[in-house]
PDB file of C-alpha atoms in Angstrom:
ATOM      1  CA  UNK A   4     -57.653   5.032-122.525  1.00 84.00           C
ATOM      2  CA  UNK A   5     -55.485   5.789-119.518  1.00 84.00           C
ATOM      3  CA  UNK A   6     -55.441   3.208-116.759  1.00 92.00           C
ATOM      4  CA  UNK A   7     -57.557   4.426-113.795  1.00 91.00           C
ATOM      5  CA  UNK A   8     -55.869   5.307-110.517  1.00 90.00           C
ATOM      6  CA  UNK A   9     -56.780   2.021-108.859  1.00 91.00           C
ATOM      7  CA  UNK A  10     -55.222   1.325-105.470  1.00 88.00           C
ATOM      8  CA  UNK A  11     -54.343  -2.385-104.935  1.00 87.00           C
ATOM      9  CA  UNK A  12     -55.027  -1.813-101.220  1.00 87.00           C
ATOM     10  CA  UNK A  13     -58.709  -1.462-100.401  1.00 87.00           C
ATOM     11  CA  UNK A  14     -58.106  -0.342 -96.831  1.00 85.00           C
ATOM     12  CA  UNK A  15     -55.644  -0.894 -94.005  1.00 86.00           C
ATOM     13  CA  UNK A  16     -56.113  -2.124 -90.466  1.00 85.00           C
ATOM     14  CA  UNK A  17     -53.295  -0.392 -88.658  1.00 82.00           C
ATOM     15  CA  UNK A  18     -50.083  -1.452 -90.434  1.00 81.00           C
ATOM     16  CA  UNK A  19     -51.794  -4.353 -92.211  1.00 84.00           C
ATOM     17  CA  UNK A  20     -53.069  -3.617 -95.749  1.00 85.00           C
ATOM     18  CA  UNK A  21     -56.144  -5.424 -97.061  1.00 86.00           C
ATOM     19  CA  UNK A  22     -55.469  -5.950-100.762  1.00 88.00           C
ATOM     20  CA  UNK A  23     -57.979  -6.548-103.537  1.00 89.00           C
ATOM     21  CA  UNK A  24     -55.935  -9.582-104.604  1.00 88.00           C
ATOM     22  CA  UNK A  25     -56.387 -11.223-101.201  1.00 89.00           C
ATOM     23  CA  UNK A  26     -60.073 -10.371-101.279  1.00 93.00           C
ATOM     24  CA  UNK A  27     -60.322 -12.044-104.694  1.00 94.00           C
ATOM     25  CA  UNK A  28     -59.065 -15.300-103.159  1.00 92.00           C
ATOM     26  CA  UNK A  29     -61.472 -14.964-100.242  1.00 93.00           C
ATOM     27  CA  UNK A  30     -64.418 -14.230-102.546  1.00 96.00           C
ATOM     28  CA  UNK A  31     -63.524 -17.095-104.877  1.00 96.00           C
ATOM     29  CA  UNK A  32     -63.190 -19.607-102.054  1.00 95.00           C
ATOM     30  CA  UNK A  33     -66.266 -18.336-100.202  1.00 96.00           C
ATOM     31  CA  UNK A  34     -68.628 -18.268-103.176  1.00 97.00           C
ATOM     32  CA  UNK A  35     -67.110 -21.494-104.489  1.00 97.00           C
ATOM     33  CA  UNK A  36     -67.813 -23.159-101.139  1.00 97.00           C
ATOM     34  CA  UNK A  37     -71.443 -21.991-101.296  1.00 97.00           C
ATOM     35  CA  UNK A  38     -71.906 -23.158-104.892  1.00 98.00           C
ATOM     36  CA  UNK A  39     -70.278 -26.538-104.236  1.00 97.00           C
ATOM     37  CA  UNK A  40     -72.561 -26.992-101.214  1.00 97.00           C
ATOM     38  CA  UNK A  41     -75.560 -26.316-103.420  1.00 97.00           C
ATOM     39  CA  UNK A  42     -74.380 -28.888-105.955  1.00 97.00           C
ATOM     40  CA  UNK A  43     -73.682 -31.462-103.257  1.00 95.00           C
ATOM     41  CA  UNK A  44     -77.093 -30.985-101.602  1.00 94.00           C
ATOM     42  CA  UNK A  45     -78.996 -31.433-104.865  1.00 94.00           C
ATOM     43  CA  UNK A  46     -79.075 -35.236-104.917  1.00 91.00           C
ATOM     44  CA  UNK A  47     -81.101 -35.265-108.152  1.00 92.00           C
ATOM     45  CA  UNK A  48     -77.946 -34.265-110.038  1.00 94.00           C
ATOM     46  CA  UNK A  49     -76.154 -37.444-108.994  1.00 92.00           C
ATOM     47  CA  UNK A  50     -76.765 -41.135-109.528  1.00 81.00           C
ATOM     48  CA  UNK A  51     -78.167 -43.055-107.768  1.00 74.00           C
ATOM     49  CA  UNK A  52     -79.675 -40.005-106.077  1.00 75.00           C
ATOM     50  CA  UNK A  53     -76.792 -39.563-103.630  1.00 85.00           C
ATOM     51  CA  UNK A  54     -74.140 -36.877-103.400  1.00 90.00           C
ATOM     52  CA  UNK A  55     -70.501 -38.017-103.431  1.00 91.00           C
ATOM     53  CA  UNK A  56     -69.757 -36.021-100.253  1.00 95.00           C
ATOM     54  CA  UNK A  57     -71.479 -34.997 -97.063  1.00 94.00           C
ATOM     55  CA  UNK A  58     -71.488 -31.372 -95.947  1.00 94.00           C
ATOM     56  CA  UNK A  59     -68.871 -32.167 -93.309  1.00 95.00           C
ATOM     57  CA  UNK A  60     -66.636 -33.789 -95.904  1.00 96.00           C
ATOM     58  CA  UNK A  61     -67.066 -30.807 -98.217  1.00 96.00           C
ATOM     59  CA  UNK A  62     -66.088 -28.424 -95.421  1.00 96.00           C
ATOM     60  CA  UNK A  63     -62.884 -30.405 -94.914  1.00 96.00           C
ATOM     61  CA  UNK A  64     -62.234 -30.489 -98.673  1.00 96.00           C
ATOM     62  CA  UNK A  65     -62.463 -26.687 -98.929  1.00 96.00           C
ATOM     63  CA  UNK A  66     -59.618 -26.330 -96.428  1.00 95.00           C
ATOM     64  CA  UNK A  67     -57.372 -28.663 -98.433  1.00 95.00           C
ATOM     65  CA  UNK A  68     -58.299 -26.895-101.664  1.00 96.00           C
ATOM     66  CA  UNK A  69     -57.396 -23.517-100.134  1.00 95.00           C
ATOM     67  CA  UNK A  70     -53.985 -24.868 -99.154  1.00 94.00           C
ATOM     68  CA  UNK A  71     -53.560 -26.361-102.632  1.00 95.00           C
ATOM     69  CA  UNK A  72     -54.473 -23.096-104.368  1.00 94.00           C
ATOM     70  CA  UNK A  73     -52.136 -20.944-102.287  1.00 92.00           C
ATOM     71  CA  UNK A  74     -49.217 -23.343-101.935  1.00 92.00           C
ATOM     72  CA  UNK A  75     -49.416 -24.720-105.456  1.00 92.00           C
ATOM     73  CA  UNK A  76     -49.979 -21.288-106.959  1.00 91.00           C
ATOM     74  CA  UNK A  77     -46.846 -19.852-105.383  1.00 90.00           C
ATOM     75  CA  UNK A  78     -44.577 -22.859-105.878  1.00 90.00           C
ATOM     76  CA  UNK A  79     -45.830 -23.243-109.448  1.00 89.00           C
ATOM     77  CA  UNK A  80     -45.124 -19.587-110.204  1.00 87.00           C
ATOM     78  CA  UNK A  81     -41.542 -20.041-109.033  1.00 87.00           C
ATOM     79  CA  UNK A  82     -41.154 -23.277-111.004  1.00 86.00           C
ATOM     80  CA  UNK A  83     -42.669 -22.098-114.286  1.00 86.00           C
ATOM     81  CA  UNK A  84     -41.859 -18.389-114.334  1.00 84.00           C
ATOM     82  CA  UNK A  85     -39.111 -17.556-111.819  1.00 83.00           C
ATOM     83  CA  UNK A  86     -36.971 -20.607-110.910  1.00 82.00           C
ATOM     84  CA  UNK A  87     -34.348 -18.301-109.417  1.00 79.00           C
ATOM     85  CA  UNK A  88     -36.546 -18.174-106.302  1.00 82.00           C
ATOM     86  CA  UNK A  89     -35.621 -21.785-105.588  1.00 82.00           C
ATOM     87  CA  UNK A  90     -31.933 -21.058-106.075  1.00 76.00           C
ATOM     88  CA  UNK A  91     -32.173 -18.225-103.550  1.00 78.00           C
ATOM     89  CA  UNK A  92     -33.070 -20.748-100.849  1.00 75.00           C
ATOM     90  CA  UNK A  93     -29.426 -21.847-100.884  1.00 74.00           C
ATOM     91  CA  UNK A  94     -27.688 -18.583-101.761  1.00 72.00           C
ATOM     92  CA  UNK A  95     -27.959 -14.894-101.059  1.00 61.00           C
ATOM     93  CA  UNK A  96     -28.939 -12.891 -97.995  1.00 64.00           C
ATOM     94  CA  UNK A  97     -31.202 -14.251 -95.274  1.00 58.00           C
ATOM     95  CA  UNK A  98     -34.147 -12.099 -96.378  1.00 56.00           C
ATOM     96  CA  UNK A  99     -33.782 -13.088-100.024  1.00 61.00           C
ATOM     97  CA  UNK A 100     -33.851 -16.762 -99.023  1.00 65.00           C
ATOM     98  CA  UNK A 101     -37.463 -16.241 -97.944  1.00 71.00           C
ATOM     99  CA  UNK A 102     -38.593 -14.553-101.164  1.00 75.00           C
ATOM    100  CA  UNK A 103     -40.137 -17.815-102.380  1.00 77.00           C
ATOM    101  CA  UNK A 104     -42.611 -17.617 -99.505  1.00 75.00           C
ATOM    102  CA  UNK A 105     -43.294 -13.863 -99.675  1.00 70.00           C
ATOM    103  CA  UNK A 106     -46.580 -14.162-101.538  1.00 70.00           C
ATOM    104  CA  UNK A 107     -47.523 -10.590-100.638  1.00 63.00           C
ATOM    105  CA  UNK A 108     -44.854  -9.450-103.114  1.00 64.00           C
ATOM    106  CA  UNK A 109     -46.932 -10.959-105.934  1.00 68.00           C
ATOM    107  CA  UNK A 110     -46.477 -13.955-108.182  1.00 78.00           C
ATOM    108  CA  UNK A 111     -49.036 -16.766-108.389  1.00 86.00           C
ATOM    109  CA  UNK A 112     -49.612 -19.332-111.137  1.00 90.00           C
ATOM    110  CA  UNK A 113     -52.977 -20.803-112.090  1.00 91.00           C
ATOM    111  CA  UNK A 114     -51.379 -23.982-113.406  1.00 91.00           C
ATOM    112  CA  UNK A 115     -49.399 -24.353-110.179  1.00 93.00           C
ATOM    113  CA  UNK A 116     -52.590 -23.839-108.183  1.00 94.00           C
ATOM    114  CA  UNK A 117     -54.318 -26.433-110.360  1.00 95.00           C
ATOM    115  CA  UNK A 118     -51.605 -28.968-109.570  1.00 95.00           C
ATOM    116  CA  UNK A 119     -51.913 -28.157-105.867  1.00 96.00           C
ATOM    117  CA  UNK A 120     -55.692 -28.554-105.926  1.00 96.00           C
ATOM    118  CA  UNK A 121     -55.415 -31.795-107.898  1.00 96.00           C
ATOM    119  CA  UNK A 122     -53.056 -33.272-105.309  1.00 97.00           C
ATOM    120  CA  UNK A 123     -55.407 -32.142-102.527  1.00 96.00           C
ATOM    121  CA  UNK A 124     -58.400 -33.767-104.255  1.00 97.00           C
ATOM    122  CA  UNK A 125     -56.486 -37.025-104.833  1.00 97.00           C
ATOM    123  CA  UNK A 126     -55.425 -37.169-101.188  1.00 96.00           C
ATOM    124  CA  UNK A 127     -58.931 -36.318 -99.970  1.00 96.00           C
ATOM    125  CA  UNK A 128     -60.694 -38.847-102.222  1.00 96.00           C
ATOM    126  CA  UNK A 129     -58.362 -41.663-101.182  1.00 95.00           C
ATOM    127  CA  UNK A 130     -58.538 -40.763 -97.497  1.00 95.00           C
ATOM    128  CA  UNK A 131     -62.351 -40.559 -97.558  1.00 94.00           C
ATOM    129  CA  UNK A 132     -62.720 -43.509 -99.984  1.00 93.00           C
ATOM    130  CA  UNK A 133     -64.742 -41.439-102.464  1.00 93.00           C
ATOM    131  CA  UNK A 134     -64.722 -41.748-106.250  1.00 93.00           C
ATOM    132  CA  UNK A 135     -61.952 -39.387-107.406  1.00 95.00           C
ATOM    133  CA  UNK A 136     -63.661 -38.225-110.602  1.00 96.00           C
ATOM    134  CA  UNK A 137     -66.886 -37.407-108.754  1.00 95.00           C
ATOM    135  CA  UNK A 138     -64.971 -35.138-106.375  1.00 96.00           C
ATOM    136  CA  UNK A 139     -63.329 -33.518-109.387  1.00 97.00           C
ATOM    137  CA  UNK A 140     -66.735 -33.016-110.993  1.00 97.00           C
ATOM    138  CA  UNK A 141     -67.942 -31.261-107.836  1.00 97.00           C
ATOM    139  CA  UNK A 142     -64.965 -28.888-107.792  1.00 97.00           C
ATOM    140  CA  UNK A 143     -64.658 -28.145-111.531  1.00 98.00           C
ATOM    141  CA  UNK A 144     -67.849 -26.018-111.938  1.00 98.00           C
ATOM    142  CA  UNK A 145     -66.686 -23.875-109.021  1.00 97.00           C
ATOM    143  CA  UNK A 146     -63.242 -22.928-110.339  1.00 97.00           C
ATOM    144  CA  UNK A 147     -64.377 -20.237-112.843  1.00 98.00           C
ATOM    145  CA  UNK A 148     -65.720 -18.215-109.911  1.00 98.00           C
ATOM    146  CA  UNK A 149     -62.224 -17.865-108.488  1.00 96.00           C
ATOM    147  CA  UNK A 150     -60.779 -17.252-111.942  1.00 96.00           C
ATOM    148  CA  UNK A 151     -63.149 -14.330-112.499  1.00 97.00           C
ATOM    149  CA  UNK A 152     -62.253 -12.582-109.249  1.00 96.00           C
ATOM    150  CA  UNK A 153     -58.560 -13.315-109.708  1.00 94.00           C
ATOM    151  CA  UNK A 154     -58.448 -11.770-113.173  1.00 96.00           C
ATOM    152  CA  UNK A 155     -60.370  -8.709-111.998  1.00 96.00           C
ATOM    153  CA  UNK A 156     -57.790  -8.306-109.218  1.00 94.00           C
ATOM    154  CA  UNK A 157     -55.024  -8.593-111.850  1.00 93.00           C
ATOM    155  CA  UNK A 158     -56.671  -5.709-113.709  1.00 95.00           C
ATOM    156  CA  UNK A 159     -56.970  -3.550-110.587  1.00 93.00           C
ATOM    157  CA  UNK A 160     -53.286  -4.211-109.844  1.00 90.00           C
ATOM    158  CA  UNK A 161     -52.351  -3.214-113.405  1.00 91.00           C
ATOM    159  CA  UNK A 162     -50.463  -6.497-113.985  1.00 89.00           C
ATOM    160  CA  UNK A 163     -50.446  -9.256-116.625  1.00 90.00           C
ATOM    161  CA  UNK A 164     -51.356  -6.740-119.314  1.00 93.00           C
ATOM    162  CA  UNK A 165     -51.735  -7.605-122.992  1.00 95.00           C
ATOM    163  CA  UNK A 166     -49.728  -6.871-126.091  1.00 94.00           C
ATOM    164  CA  UNK A 167     -49.660  -3.465-127.722  1.00 95.00           C
ATOM    165  CA  UNK A 168     -52.626  -2.770-129.988  1.00 96.00           C
ATOM    166  CA  UNK A 169     -54.621  -0.002-131.641  1.00 95.00           C
ATOM    167  CA  UNK A 170     -58.118  -1.329-130.842  1.00 96.00           C
ATOM    168  CA  UNK A 171     -60.474   1.407-129.562  1.00 95.00           C
ATOM    169  CA  UNK A 172     -60.687  -0.106-126.070  1.00 96.00           C
ATOM    170  CA  UNK A 173     -56.909  -0.377-125.596  1.00 97.00           C
ATOM    171  CA  UNK A 174     -55.549   0.849-122.260  1.00 96.00           C
ATOM    172  CA  UNK A 175     -52.267   2.531-121.342  1.00 96.00           C
ATOM    173  CA  UNK A 176     -51.256   0.701-118.166  1.00 95.00           C
ATOM    174  CA  UNK A 177     -49.444   3.683-116.742  1.00 93.00           C
ATOM    175  CA  UNK A 178     -50.665   6.093-114.088  1.00 90.00           C
ATOM    176  CA  UNK A 179     -49.257   8.124-111.231  1.00 90.00           C
ATOM    177  CA  UNK A 180     -49.492   5.292-108.699  1.00 88.00           C
ATOM    178  CA  UNK A 181     -47.663   2.799-110.920  1.00 89.00           C
ATOM    179  CA  UNK A 182     -44.961   5.346-111.773  1.00 90.00           C
ATOM    180  CA  UNK A 183     -44.443   6.273-108.116  1.00 89.00           C
ATOM    181  CA  UNK A 184     -44.273   2.606-107.113  1.00 85.00           C
ATOM    182  CA  UNK A 185     -41.682   1.487-109.673  1.00 86.00           C
ATOM    183  CA  UNK A 186     -40.094   4.756-110.738  1.00 90.00           C
ATOM    184  CA  UNK A 187     -41.305   3.948-114.258  1.00 92.00           C
ATOM    185  CA  UNK A 188     -44.219   2.174-115.930  1.00 92.00           C
ATOM    186  CA  UNK A 189     -43.353  -1.515-116.592  1.00 91.00           C
ATOM    187  CA  UNK A 190     -45.928  -1.682-119.398  1.00 92.00           C
ATOM    188  CA  UNK A 191     -44.609   1.480-121.032  1.00 91.00           C
ATOM    189  CA  UNK A 192     -46.895   4.167-122.351  1.00 90.00           C
ATOM    190  CA  UNK A 193     -48.243   2.329-125.398  1.00 94.00           C
ATOM    191  CA  UNK A 194     -51.901   1.195-125.538  1.00 96.00           C
ATOM    192  CA  UNK A 195     -52.361  -2.506-124.788  1.00 97.00           C
ATOM    193  CA  UNK A 196     -55.051  -5.170-124.752  1.00 97.00           C
ATOM    194  CA  UNK A 197     -56.809  -5.356-121.356  1.00 97.00           C
ATOM    195  CA  UNK A 198     -56.210  -9.114-121.440  1.00 96.00           C
ATOM    196  CA  UNK A 199     -57.136  -9.462-117.772  1.00 97.00           C
ATOM    197  CA  UNK A 200     -60.716  -8.472-118.650  1.00 97.00           C
ATOM    198  CA  UNK A 201     -60.750 -10.855-121.617  1.00 98.00           C
ATOM    199  CA  UNK A 202     -59.734 -13.674-119.282  1.00 97.00           C
ATOM    200  CA  UNK A 203     -62.286 -12.693-116.647  1.00 97.00           C
ATOM    201  CA  UNK A 204     -64.973 -12.906-119.318  1.00 97.00           C
ATOM    202  CA  UNK A 205     -63.820 -16.070-121.101  1.00 97.00           C
ATOM    203  CA  UNK A 206     -62.232 -18.180-118.342  1.00 96.00           C
ATOM    204  CA  UNK A 207     -64.588 -16.832-115.701  1.00 97.00           C
ATOM    205  CA  UNK A 208     -68.070 -15.934-116.920  1.00 98.00           C
ATOM    206  CA  UNK A 209     -68.352 -17.956-120.136  1.00 98.00           C
ATOM    207  CA  UNK A 210     -66.722 -21.108-118.758  1.00 98.00           C
ATOM    208  CA  UNK A 211     -68.910 -20.898-115.649  1.00 98.00           C
ATOM    209  CA  UNK A 212     -72.045 -20.712-117.806  1.00 98.00           C
ATOM    210  CA  UNK A 213     -70.934 -23.652-119.977  1.00 98.00           C
ATOM    211  CA  UNK A 214     -70.259 -25.823-116.938  1.00 98.00           C
ATOM    212  CA  UNK A 215     -73.509 -24.723-115.265  1.00 98.00           C
ATOM    213  CA  UNK A 216     -75.426 -25.749-118.395  1.00 98.00           C
ATOM    214  CA  UNK A 217     -73.637 -29.107-118.389  1.00 97.00           C
ATOM    215  CA  UNK A 218     -74.476 -29.657-114.714  1.00 97.00           C
ATOM    216  CA  UNK A 219     -78.029 -28.340-114.409  1.00 97.00           C
ATOM    217  CA  UNK A 220     -79.476 -28.896-117.870  1.00 96.00           C
ATOM    218  CA  UNK A 221     -77.573 -31.821-119.406  1.00 95.00           C
ATOM    219  CA  UNK A 222     -77.083 -33.535-115.999  1.00 94.00           C
ATOM    220  CA  UNK A 223     -73.528 -34.602-116.765  1.00 96.00           C
ATOM    221  CA  UNK A 224     -72.613 -35.173-113.115  1.00 95.00           C
ATOM    222  CA  UNK A 225     -74.071 -38.648-113.647  1.00 92.00           C
ATOM    223  CA  UNK A 226     -71.074 -39.406-115.881  1.00 94.00           C
ATOM    224  CA  UNK A 227     -67.970 -39.163-113.638  1.00 94.00           C
ATOM    225  CA  UNK A 228     -65.149 -37.239-115.237  1.00 96.00           C
ATOM    226  CA  UNK A 229     -67.220 -35.497-117.904  1.00 97.00           C
ATOM    227  CA  UNK A 230     -67.523 -32.123-116.139  1.00 98.00           C
ATOM    228  CA  UNK A 231     -63.881 -32.257-115.045  1.00 98.00           C
ATOM    229  CA  UNK A 232     -62.844 -32.945-118.642  1.00 98.00           C
ATOM    230  CA  UNK A 233     -65.064 -30.145-119.910  1.00 98.00           C
ATOM    231  CA  UNK A 234     -63.414 -27.704-117.528  1.00 98.00           C
ATOM    232  CA  UNK A 235     -59.877 -28.781-118.435  1.00 98.00           C
ATOM    233  CA  UNK A 236     -60.572 -28.605-122.159  1.00 98.00           C
ATOM    234  CA  UNK A 237     -62.507 -25.323-121.891  1.00 98.00           C
ATOM    235  CA  UNK A 238     -59.902 -23.579-119.784  1.00 97.00           C
ATOM    236  CA  UNK A 239     -57.009 -24.900-121.868  1.00 97.00           C
ATOM    237  CA  UNK A 240     -58.591 -23.645-125.093  1.00 97.00           C
ATOM    238  CA  UNK A 241     -59.484 -20.272-123.553  1.00 96.00           C
ATOM    239  CA  UNK A 242     -56.000 -19.759-122.128  1.00 94.00           C
ATOM    240  CA  UNK A 243     -54.268 -20.813-125.335  1.00 93.00           C
ATOM    241  CA  UNK A 244     -56.357 -18.359-127.378  1.00 94.00           C
ATOM    242  CA  UNK A 245     -55.951 -15.482-124.939  1.00 94.00           C
ATOM    243  CA  UNK A 246     -52.194 -15.988-124.720  1.00 92.00           C
ATOM    244  CA  UNK A 247     -52.049 -14.573-128.257  1.00 91.00           C
ATOM    245  CA  UNK A 248     -53.016 -11.146-126.886  1.00 93.00           C
ATOM    246  CA  UNK A 249     -51.109 -11.320-123.577  1.00 91.00           C
ATOM    247  CA  UNK A 250     -47.611  -9.906-123.318  1.00 85.00           C
ATOM    248  CA  UNK A 251     -45.170 -12.734-124.193  1.00 77.00           C
ATOM    249  CA  UNK A 252     -43.099 -14.260-121.396  1.00 70.00           C
ATOM    250  CA  UNK A 253     -39.706 -12.587-121.238  1.00 66.00           C
ATOM    251  CA  UNK A 254     -37.978 -15.697-119.874  1.00 66.00           C
ATOM    252  CA  UNK A 255     -38.844 -18.063-122.745  1.00 64.00           C
ATOM    253  CA  UNK A 256     -35.836 -19.428-124.717  1.00 58.00           C
ATOM    254  CA  UNK A 257     -34.832 -17.399-127.752  1.00 58.00           C
ATOM    255  CA  UNK A 258     -36.194 -19.849-130.338  1.00 55.00           C
ATOM    256  CA  UNK A 259     -39.597 -19.886-128.609  1.00 63.00           C
ATOM    257  CA  UNK A 260     -39.738 -16.190-127.721  1.00 62.00           C
ATOM    258  CA  UNK A 261     -42.775 -14.641-129.396  1.00 61.00           C
ATOM    259  CA  UNK A 262     -43.864 -18.009-130.863  1.00 68.00           C
ATOM    260  CA  UNK A 263     -45.383 -19.766-127.863  1.00 81.00           C
ATOM    261  CA  UNK A 264     -45.825 -18.796-124.222  1.00 86.00           C
ATOM    262  CA  UNK A 265     -45.522 -20.766-121.009  1.00 86.00           C
ATOM    263  CA  UNK A 266     -49.292 -20.512-120.629  1.00 88.00           C
ATOM    264  CA  UNK A 267     -49.793 -22.182-123.996  1.00 90.00           C
ATOM    265  CA  UNK A 268     -47.346 -24.981-123.205  1.00 91.00           C
ATOM    266  CA  UNK A 269     -48.951 -25.666-119.822  1.00 91.00           C
ATOM    267  CA  UNK A 270     -52.431 -25.681-121.368  1.00 94.00           C
ATOM    268  CA  UNK A 271     -51.628 -28.443-123.882  1.00 95.00           C
ATOM    269  CA  UNK A 272     -51.655 -31.317-121.330  1.00 96.00           C
ATOM    270  CA  UNK A 273     -54.825 -29.838-119.819  1.00 96.00           C
ATOM    271  CA  UNK A 274     -56.599 -30.002-123.177  1.00 97.00           C
ATOM    272  CA  UNK A 275     -55.384 -33.534-123.901  1.00 98.00           C
ATOM    273  CA  UNK A 276     -56.436 -34.812-120.478  1.00 98.00           C
ATOM    274  CA  UNK A 277     -59.759 -32.987-120.717  1.00 98.00           C
ATOM    275  CA  UNK A 278     -60.537 -34.485-124.138  1.00 98.00           C
ATOM    276  CA  UNK A 279     -59.642 -37.961-122.857  1.00 98.00           C
ATOM    277  CA  UNK A 280     -61.879 -37.603-119.788  1.00 98.00           C
ATOM    278  CA  UNK A 281     -64.800 -36.450-121.944  1.00 98.00           C
ATOM    279  CA  UNK A 282     -64.324 -39.396-124.315  1.00 97.00           C
ATOM    280  CA  UNK A 283     -64.028 -41.816-121.392  1.00 96.00           C
ATOM    281  CA  UNK A 284     -67.172 -40.522-119.659  1.00 95.00           C
ATOM    282  CA  UNK A 285     -69.175 -40.357-122.898  1.00 92.00           C
ATOM    283  CA  UNK A 286     -68.363 -43.959-123.799  1.00 89.00           C
ATOM    284  CA  UNK A 287     -69.528 -45.318-120.439  1.00 84.00           C
ATOM    285  CA  UNK A 288     -73.019 -45.571-118.924  1.00 78.00           C
ATOM    286  CA  UNK A 289     -74.015 -43.248-116.049  1.00 74.00           C
ATOM    287  CA  UNK A 290     -72.834 -44.467-112.650  1.00 68.00           C
ATOM    288  CA  UNK A 291     -73.209 -43.394-109.053  1.00 55.00           C
ATOM    289  CA  UNK A 292     -70.666 -41.601-106.872  1.00 53.00           C
ATOM    290  CA  UNK A 293     -69.713 -44.636-104.802  1.00 51.00           C
ATOM    291  CA  UNK A 294     -66.065 -45.594-104.589  1.00 43.00           C
TER     292      UNK A 294
END
């Protein structure tokens, strides 16, 4: 199949383009805020019948999470995938010095965003004197919402495509818009896995359903850290599996090129921490959200 003529810009307000990628962040944060509010208001999910945060506290937390997602996502992308952006802060032309902060040019990392959000949650929990793992358990079921919209935006942008394949649903990520933008098609003209859609389904929809079942049916919010661990383990496994069909990172060292990807390496500590949190929560009796 030929990649559709998607336009990354939905519409423009004067000289300012409104991109699908920006809308994905807005949708993820907005719907995530609503879902987290619903979880926080349902006191029956928590022990001893009390939410770990008030609505006012949650509203403040969303702001810090947004900053963590955006700042961590960009800085993490530069650290893990394009460290030359940091070097340009001290060398090169004045405009190139600012490339690290030009997020509209593209380049965000989930693992960087995760680190940013984690730091925001740690700061918030300590400042508000709230149990850290309970705040994490409130945020974790929300994350797949943002992942779904983000991966769909990746697909619309025609980026982060998969490896070449001959499966019937393979897509040639080359169209007139992409060719006119770059002067060539970065993905070539060979059919590839639509790995963005795989990730939207596995990291987004399926992981959301698993965490929703854990929260609403199994009532695991009563065991601090369990839902957070389930998210970390579930995402790490999903990402590691899907990296086998994503285009390998070009910047990996020669010995690792084509063997492992940066996404796989970054997912290993997630899986280990997730498994440990699940074991820790499972081995302890249910407790309340108090600090």
